[in-house]
Amino acid sequence: LINDCNIIFITVPDDEIINVWNEIKKLNIKNKIICHTSGSISSEIFSDIDTYGAFGYSLHPMFPFSDKYNSYKFLKEC
């Protein structure tokens, strides 16, 4: 997956982002864009990303999906 993609989104629970990042950075990620979608963690979690020749970003959703069963009902209001 990493080899075939130019942009990788890490969309796991916040406390797992660092674990996924630590695995991804073992691969060839040169010129890849790595993003996470946490609203509470900045892109600083990728502080060593320059070492790998990649680019790190955090994309904060404008609408919180706090309940996987009901949040979709409010999308029309966001």
Short mmCIF file of C-alpha atoms in Angstrom, two decimals:
data_model
loop_
_atom_site.label_atom_id
_atom_site.label_comp_id
_atom_site.label_asym_id
_atom_site.label_seq_id
_atom_site.Cartn_x
_atom_site.Cartn_y
_atom_site.Cartn_z
CA LEU A 1 0.00 0.00 0.00
CA ILE A 2 2.75 2.44 0.93
CA ASN A 3 4.59 1.79 -2.34
CA ASP A 4 1.47 2.38 -4.44
CA CYS A 5 0.29 5.58 -2.74
CA ASN A 6 1.59 9.13 -2.72
CA ILE A 7 -0.60 10.20 0.21
CA ILE A 8 -1.12 8.05 3.28
CA PHE A 9 -3.84 8.88 5.80
CA ILE A 10 -3.43 7.52 9.31
CA THR A 11 -6.98 7.27 10.64
CA VAL A 12 -6.57 5.27 13.82
CA PRO A 13 -7.38 6.22 17.42
CA ASP A 14 -5.15 9.07 18.62
CA ASP A 15 -3.05 6.92 20.92
CA GLU A 16 -2.18 4.59 18.01
CA ILE A 17 -0.92 7.26 15.58
CA ILE A 18 2.64 7.12 16.90
CA ASN A 19 2.68 3.32 16.65
CA VAL A 20 1.53 3.41 13.02
CA TRP A 21 4.03 6.18 12.24
CA ASN A 22 6.85 4.13 13.78
CA GLU A 23 5.98 1.25 11.44
CA ILE A 24 5.47 3.38 8.32
CA LYS A 25 8.80 5.15 8.69
CA LYS A 26 10.59 1.79 8.41
CA LEU A 27 9.47 1.71 4.76
CA ASN A 28 10.53 3.81 1.78
CA ILE A 29 8.40 6.92 2.24
CA LYS A 30 10.57 9.38 0.33
CA ASN A 31 8.37 12.07 -1.31
CA LYS A 32 5.22 10.65 0.34
CA ILE A 33 2.68 12.78 2.18
CA ILE A 34 1.72 11.31 5.55
CA CYS A 35 -1.37 12.72 7.27
CA HIS A 36 -3.31 11.98 10.40
CA THR A 37 -6.81 13.19 11.23
CA SER A 38 -6.59 13.70 14.97
CA GLY A 39 -8.09 16.87 16.36
CA SER A 40 -5.93 16.72 19.46
CA ILE A 41 -2.48 15.88 18.05
CA SER A 42 -0.46 18.15 15.80
CA SER A 43 1.77 17.21 12.89
CA GLU A 44 4.69 17.43 15.36
CA ILE A 45 4.12 13.73 15.95
CA PHE A 46 6.06 13.35 12.67
CA SER A 47 8.95 15.47 14.03
CA ASP A 48 11.62 13.31 12.36
CA ILE A 49 9.85 13.03 9.00
CA ASP A 50 12.45 15.17 7.21
CA THR A 51 14.95 12.40 7.86
CA TYR A 52 12.90 10.17 5.56
CA GLY A 53 12.33 12.74 2.81
CA ALA A 54 8.58 12.73 3.39
CA PHE A 55 6.04 15.39 4.36
CA GLY A 56 3.81 15.28 7.46
CA TYR A 57 0.48 16.98 8.01
CA SER A 58 -2.45 16.87 10.38
CA LEU A 59 -5.90 17.34 8.91
CA HIS A 60 -8.41 18.25 11.53
CA PRO A 61 -11.98 17.36 10.62
CA MET A 62 -14.38 20.29 10.67
CA PHE A 63 -17.04 17.99 12.08
CA PRO A 64 -16.41 15.63 14.98
CA PHE A 65 -17.36 12.02 14.44
CA SER A 66 -17.68 11.11 18.08
CA ASP A 67 -20.39 8.49 17.70
CA LYS A 68 -20.14 6.02 14.84
CA TYR A 69 -23.83 5.20 15.11
CA ASN A 70 -25.34 8.68 15.12
CA SER A 71 -22.85 11.34 13.95
CA TYR A 72 -23.83 10.90 10.30
CA LYS A 73 -27.30 12.24 11.14
CA PHE A 74 -25.82 15.70 11.71
CA LEU A 75 -23.68 15.95 8.55
CA LYS A 76 -26.25 18.11 6.76
CA GLU A 77 -25.83 20.72 9.51
CA CYS A 78 -22.07 21.00 9.38
#
